[in-house]
């Protein structure tokens, strides 16, 4: 290879590792980079094996995520002396100067150039280091993808069909890290799903930074519901799961389509953020709490077995006790299944970081604990409704290390632990749900 690589003894090809922080989109992109590297003759490192090439795919959605990204970079450098170090992802896009302060990095690569990582990684290094490859992501108009289906090593692979966001919520750095909304052409989506089925997969998870904006940038313009109709008509795979969809983009037509088509998992994830109309306006969220209530009620009417996950952002500047209670009571009253509770943290570069009436950390922590307790109770109530019922699960490829049991996921996102032989890994199986423990672990038996 030349350059910086010092190939480990006994290995004919460079060994690489990829450390991924953050969202499903980042995970998909790490899988794509890994696939490109393997196609170029590289091998992925085995457990705790030292690597020649280390890639850290970072996150910067919060200040804590940025800190964790820096920690991950330093840890990888310490654990792999002599390796070529590449830092990419959202933190690399927004804060390259901060990354440059860390000794031992060779390349910093922004989102617009992620697909160049294998070429940069395998080229002869000239220095000086670190080199910076980064574009103005807001001027990016094309959806970039590798020219083949990304498989990864998951039982339920992700398929990124959209990138970027045009909403510019006042607390969010993502549009500055990911750029404007861009979509994979519809026919390419269908072909990717078809290829996944041919490779033996039973489920695909459609993901994006702003999934509900899918297709609005394409010519001719289309939309997420139109895509799902085409998927329904072509029936390319056993199950299709949707990742997060904004409340105002979770239309009645989309809900009705999921209800009538068995191919779509009965699982919705909705980023509400706040249940207070004034806070929603300050966040620049384009919907009122009444719309969220309508959509949750609609889902429950048409799909009473559906799992409904909700994101909440607690402690936004100006969130009074009354505003928090508006969020809490809205969630409490509705058939929500589980919660992802995020504490607000002031993110440099966003309007909300400059807003008055910042909430103290003690108050935010107490409100988050109350909301998480509600989420735990709702999840348990939902799981217990299925005790004694027979369901279909997709068995994952790994056993639980402590129990030795297999785990499978239902269409409505219940993780069920079962005993079984290895030959049922990565297959669909019928089970009976027997019990739900106090920690919300669900156990069942094959039948």
Tab-separated table of C-alpha atoms in Angstrom, residues 63 345-351 353:
chain	number	residue	atom	x	y	z
A	63	UNK	CA	-22.930	19.171	22.894
A	345	UNK	CA	-28.641	21.150	25.855
A	346	UNK	CA	-27.609	24.459	24.388
A	347	UNK	CA	-26.003	23.749	21.011
A	348	UNK	CA	-23.571	26.385	19.755
A	349	UNK	CA	-24.608	27.713	16.344
A	350	UNK	CA	-28.359	27.343	16.876
A	351	UNK	CA	-30.849	30.156	17.655
A	353	UNK	CA	-28.596	28.690	22.352
